Amino acid sequence: MKKNKILSDGVLAFILIAVILLIDQFIKIEVKTHFCLGESIHITDWFYISFVENNGMAYGMTFFNKLVLSLFRLVAITAIGWYLRQVLRQKHTTGYIVVLSMILAGAVGNILDSMFYGLIFEASTPFSVAGFVPFGTGYAPFLQGKVVDMFYFPMIVTTYPSWVPFKGGDEFIFFSPVFNFADACISVGIVALFLFYRNEIEHLSETVKGAFRKK
């Protein structure tokens, strides 16, 4: 019975990761090959498809240079994948597998941009749409491609009151980051992890400690 559960949850994790990656990459390639950089389509007043690229982490954040960040992502993906495999071998809930799979798939989705987009695409510009090029002749080396973002939800657009120091009269936008499907999967997965799987987070700490003790 335990073997069957491991097999079924392992298959579920594989299918979920594969589906998320397919959706994420399909959206990104469609945007990359049909939009000029900075081009935006108005869907509603609070939802735009807006093509931007970034060198940083989720939602365009940047803390390291591009190569260091890509290497950090590879280490993080390896660690998450290793932990997911450990969880599949032990007592667990299916929901926890789903959450971990979402986080892993989102991380892989963004690293694929960094790994390969610079090798297979022309550079996007505000005046031209990028196309495919022979492998290795694109706009950036391996691991230094830019991540494609497109979802923009400016749910509130207003101005700061004049009495606000330094910001008075400036535009205020809530929610201003532009993100992609992979970012959304990571965010939903992390929020669900802290809301519903706190005991499993403690288990994560014990698993990591146990792995180091075995060494």
Short mmCIF file of C-alpha atoms in Angstrom, two decimals:
data_model
loop_
_atom_site.label_atom_id
_atom_site.label_comp_id
_atom_site.label_asym_id
_atom_site.label_seq_id
_atom_site.Cartn_x
_atom_site.Cartn_y
_atom_site.Cartn_z
CA MET A 1 0.00 0.00 0.00
CA LYS A 2 2.80 2.41 0.90
CA LYS A 3 4.60 1.56 -2.35
CA ASN A 4 1.47 2.35 -4.37
CA LYS A 5 1.06 5.70 -2.58
CA ILE A 6 4.66 6.64 -3.27
CA LEU A 7 4.21 5.68 -6.90
CA SER A 8 0.93 7.57 -7.33
CA ASP A 9 2.17 10.72 -5.59
CA GLY A 10 5.44 10.51 -7.49
CA VAL A 11 3.51 10.34 -10.77
CA LEU A 12 1.31 13.23 -9.62
CA ALA A 13 4.39 15.34 -8.84
CA PHE A 14 5.93 14.54 -12.23
CA ILE A 15 2.73 15.36 -14.13
CA LEU A 16 2.13 18.59 -12.19
CA ILE A 17 5.70 19.79 -12.74
CA ALA A 18 5.52 18.92 -16.45
CA VAL A 19 2.18 20.69 -16.93
CA ILE A 20 3.34 23.84 -15.11
CA LEU A 21 6.52 23.96 -17.19
CA LEU A 22 4.62 23.49 -20.45
CA ILE A 23 2.14 26.26 -19.61
CA ASP A 24 4.88 28.59 -18.38
CA GLN A 25 7.13 28.11 -21.39
CA PHE A 26 4.26 28.31 -23.88
CA ILE A 27 3.16 31.68 -22.48
CA LYS A 28 6.71 33.03 -22.37
CA ILE A 29 7.58 31.96 -25.93
CA GLU A 30 4.31 33.39 -27.27
CA VAL A 31 5.00 36.73 -25.59
CA LYS A 32 8.69 36.76 -26.52
CA THR A 33 7.97 36.09 -30.22
CA HIS A 34 4.90 38.32 -30.62
CA PHE A 35 5.54 41.40 -28.43
CA CYS A 36 8.05 44.21 -28.64
CA LEU A 37 9.81 44.91 -25.35
CA GLY A 38 7.54 47.13 -23.26
CA GLU A 39 4.47 46.45 -25.39
CA SER A 40 1.27 46.13 -23.40
CA ILE A 41 -2.25 44.89 -24.09
CA HIS A 42 -5.12 46.26 -22.02
CA ILE A 43 -7.36 43.41 -20.82
CA THR A 44 -9.16 45.29 -18.06
CA ASP A 45 -8.30 48.40 -16.05
CA TRP A 46 -6.64 46.14 -13.48
CA PHE A 47 -5.08 43.53 -15.79
CA TYR A 48 -2.57 43.98 -18.63
CA ILE A 49 -0.36 41.67 -20.64
CA SER A 50 2.84 43.71 -20.54
CA PHE A 51 6.11 42.31 -21.88
CA VAL A 52 9.19 43.02 -19.77
CA GLU A 53 12.42 41.13 -19.13
CA ASN A 54 14.52 41.04 -16.00
CA ASN A 55 17.84 39.72 -14.76
CA GLY A 56 16.63 39.13 -11.25
CA MET A 57 14.49 36.92 -9.10
CA ALA A 58 10.72 36.59 -8.94
CA TYR A 59 8.81 39.83 -9.67
CA GLY A 60 11.96 41.46 -11.04
CA MET A 61 13.86 41.64 -7.75
CA THR A 62 17.66 41.72 -8.03
CA PHE A 63 20.24 41.06 -5.32
CA PHE A 64 23.15 39.52 -7.24
CA ASN A 65 24.62 39.69 -10.71
CA LYS A 66 23.01 37.47 -13.32
CA LEU A 67 25.50 34.59 -13.31
CA VAL A 68 25.61 34.34 -9.50
CA LEU A 69 21.81 34.40 -9.36
CA SER A 70 21.52 31.64 -11.98
CA LEU A 71 23.98 29.45 -10.09
CA PHE A 72 22.10 30.10 -6.85
CA ARG A 73 18.86 29.05 -8.58
CA LEU A 74 20.44 25.79 -9.74
CA VAL A 75 21.56 25.00 -6.19
CA ALA A 76 18.08 25.84 -4.84
CA ILE A 77 16.36 23.67 -7.47
CA THR A 78 18.67 20.76 -6.68
CA ALA A 79 17.91 21.11 -2.97
CA ILE A 80 14.13 21.30 -3.50
CA GLY A 81 14.22 18.31 -5.86
CA TRP A 82 16.24 16.29 -3.36
CA TYR A 83 13.83 17.15 -0.54
CA LEU A 84 10.78 16.30 -2.66
CA ARG A 85 12.27 12.88 -3.32
CA GLN A 86 12.87 12.36 0.42
CA VAL A 87 9.27 13.32 1.20
CA LEU A 88 7.93 10.86 -1.39
CA ARG A 89 9.76 8.08 0.44
CA GLN A 90 8.22 8.94 3.81
CA LYS A 91 4.82 9.57 5.33
CA HIS A 92 3.28 12.64 3.72
CA THR A 93 0.08 14.22 2.46
CA THR A 94 -0.77 14.60 -1.21
CA GLY A 95 -1.37 18.33 -0.70
CA TYR A 96 2.19 18.77 0.52
CA ILE A 97 3.49 17.05 -2.60
CA VAL A 98 1.41 19.40 -4.74
CA VAL A 99 2.78 22.48 -2.96
CA LEU A 100 6.41 21.34 -3.24
CA SER A 101 5.89 20.44 -6.90
CA MET A 102 4.52 23.92 -7.64
CA ILE A 103 7.52 25.60 -6.02
CA LEU A 104 9.98 23.32 -7.81
CA ALA A 105 8.28 23.73 -11.19
CA GLY A 106 8.19 27.51 -10.83
CA ALA A 107 11.89 27.64 -10.00
CA VAL A 108 12.74 25.39 -12.94
CA GLY A 109 10.55 27.47 -15.27
CA ASN A 110 12.54 30.62 -14.57
CA ILE A 111 15.95 28.98 -14.72
CA LEU A 112 15.10 27.63 -18.18
CA ASP A 113 14.82 31.25 -19.37
CA SER A 114 18.25 32.02 -17.95
CA MET A 115 19.81 28.86 -19.34
CA PHE A 116 18.49 28.85 -22.89
CA TYR A 117 16.67 32.02 -23.96
CA GLY A 118 19.92 33.92 -24.50
CA LEU A 119 21.12 31.09 -26.73
CA ILE A 120 18.04 30.65 -28.93
CA PHE A 121 16.47 34.13 -29.20
CA GLU A 122 17.40 37.50 -30.64
CA ALA A 123 17.35 40.37 -28.18
CA SER A 124 13.93 41.94 -27.72
CA THR A 125 13.77 45.71 -28.24
CA PRO A 126 11.03 48.33 -28.00
CA PHE A 127 11.06 48.49 -31.82
CA SER A 128 11.27 44.83 -32.88
CA VAL A 129 9.90 41.41 -32.01
CA ALA A 130 12.50 38.76 -31.22
CA GLY A 131 12.76 35.62 -33.28
CA PHE A 132 14.54 32.29 -32.96
CA VAL A 133 18.18 32.06 -34.04
CA PRO A 134 20.55 29.08 -34.50
CA PHE A 135 21.41 27.61 -31.12
CA GLY A 136 24.25 29.48 -29.43
CA THR A 137 23.98 32.63 -31.55
CA GLY A 138 21.46 34.51 -29.43
CA TYR A 139 21.76 37.61 -27.32
CA ALA A 140 23.43 36.16 -24.19
CA PRO A 141 25.66 33.27 -23.01
CA PHE A 142 24.45 30.18 -21.16
CA LEU A 143 22.87 31.00 -17.76
CA GLN A 144 22.68 34.71 -18.58
CA GLY A 145 19.42 34.91 -20.52
CA LYS A 146 16.69 37.23 -19.28
CA VAL A 147 13.50 36.02 -17.63
CA VAL A 148 10.30 36.87 -19.52
CA ASP A 149 7.49 38.48 -17.50
CA MET A 150 4.05 39.51 -18.71
CA PHE A 151 1.28 39.63 -16.08
CA TYR A 152 0.61 43.11 -14.71
CA PHE A 153 -2.17 43.79 -12.19
CA PRO A 154 -2.31 47.52 -11.29
CA MET A 155 -5.34 47.00 -9.04
CA ILE A 156 -5.17 50.50 -7.55
CA VAL A 157 -3.72 53.48 -9.41
CA THR A 158 -3.76 56.77 -7.53
CA THR A 159 -1.40 59.43 -6.14
CA TYR A 160 0.14 59.93 -2.74
CA PRO A 161 -1.51 62.75 -0.72
CA SER A 162 0.43 66.00 -0.88
CA TRP A 163 1.26 65.78 2.83
CA VAL A 164 3.24 62.51 2.45
CA PRO A 165 6.97 63.33 2.83
CA PHE A 166 9.05 62.91 -0.35
CA LYS A 167 6.21 61.05 -2.13
CA GLY A 168 3.45 63.66 -2.06
CA GLY A 169 1.84 63.96 -5.50
CA ASP A 170 3.73 60.97 -6.96
CA GLU A 171 1.86 58.11 -8.55
CA PHE A 172 1.05 55.10 -6.37
CA ILE A 173 0.30 51.69 -7.91
CA PHE A 174 -0.85 48.62 -6.06
CA PHE A 175 0.25 45.93 -7.26
CA SER A 176 3.08 47.14 -9.53
CA PRO A 177 5.38 44.12 -10.18
CA VAL A 178 5.14 42.36 -13.54
CA PHE A 179 5.43 38.58 -13.14
CA ASN A 180 5.03 35.30 -15.00
CA PHE A 181 3.25 31.99 -14.49
CA ALA A 182 6.29 30.43 -12.81
CA ASP A 183 6.45 33.30 -10.30
CA ALA A 184 2.77 32.79 -9.51
CA CYS A 185 3.29 29.07 -8.88
CA ILE A 186 6.20 29.77 -6.53
CA SER A 187 4.21 32.41 -4.62
CA VAL A 188 1.07 30.30 -4.28
CA GLY A 189 3.14 27.33 -3.21
CA ILE A 190 5.04 29.26 -0.54
CA VAL A 191 1.89 30.89 0.85
CA ALA A 192 0.14 27.49 1.01
CA LEU A 193 3.22 26.01 2.66
CA PHE A 194 3.12 28.50 5.54
CA LEU A 195 -0.67 28.49 5.88
CA PHE A 196 -1.36 24.76 5.79
CA TYR A 197 1.88 22.83 6.22
CA ARG A 198 3.72 24.25 9.23
CA ASN A 199 4.27 20.79 10.69
CA GLU A 200 5.83 19.70 7.42
CA ILE A 201 8.17 22.71 7.55
CA GLU A 202 9.44 21.40 10.89
CA HIS A 203 9.83 18.02 9.22
CA LEU A 204 11.92 19.72 6.52
CA SER A 205 14.36 20.93 9.16
CA GLU A 206 14.64 17.45 10.67
CA THR A 207 15.15 15.87 7.24
CA VAL A 208 18.00 18.24 6.40
CA LYS A 209 19.64 17.68 9.81
CA GLY A 210 19.28 13.93 9.36
CA ALA A 211 20.95 14.04 5.97
CA PHE A 212 23.97 15.86 7.38
CA ARG A 213 24.18 13.47 10.35
CA LYS A 214 24.35 10.51 7.96
CA LYS A 215 27.34 12.08 6.30
#
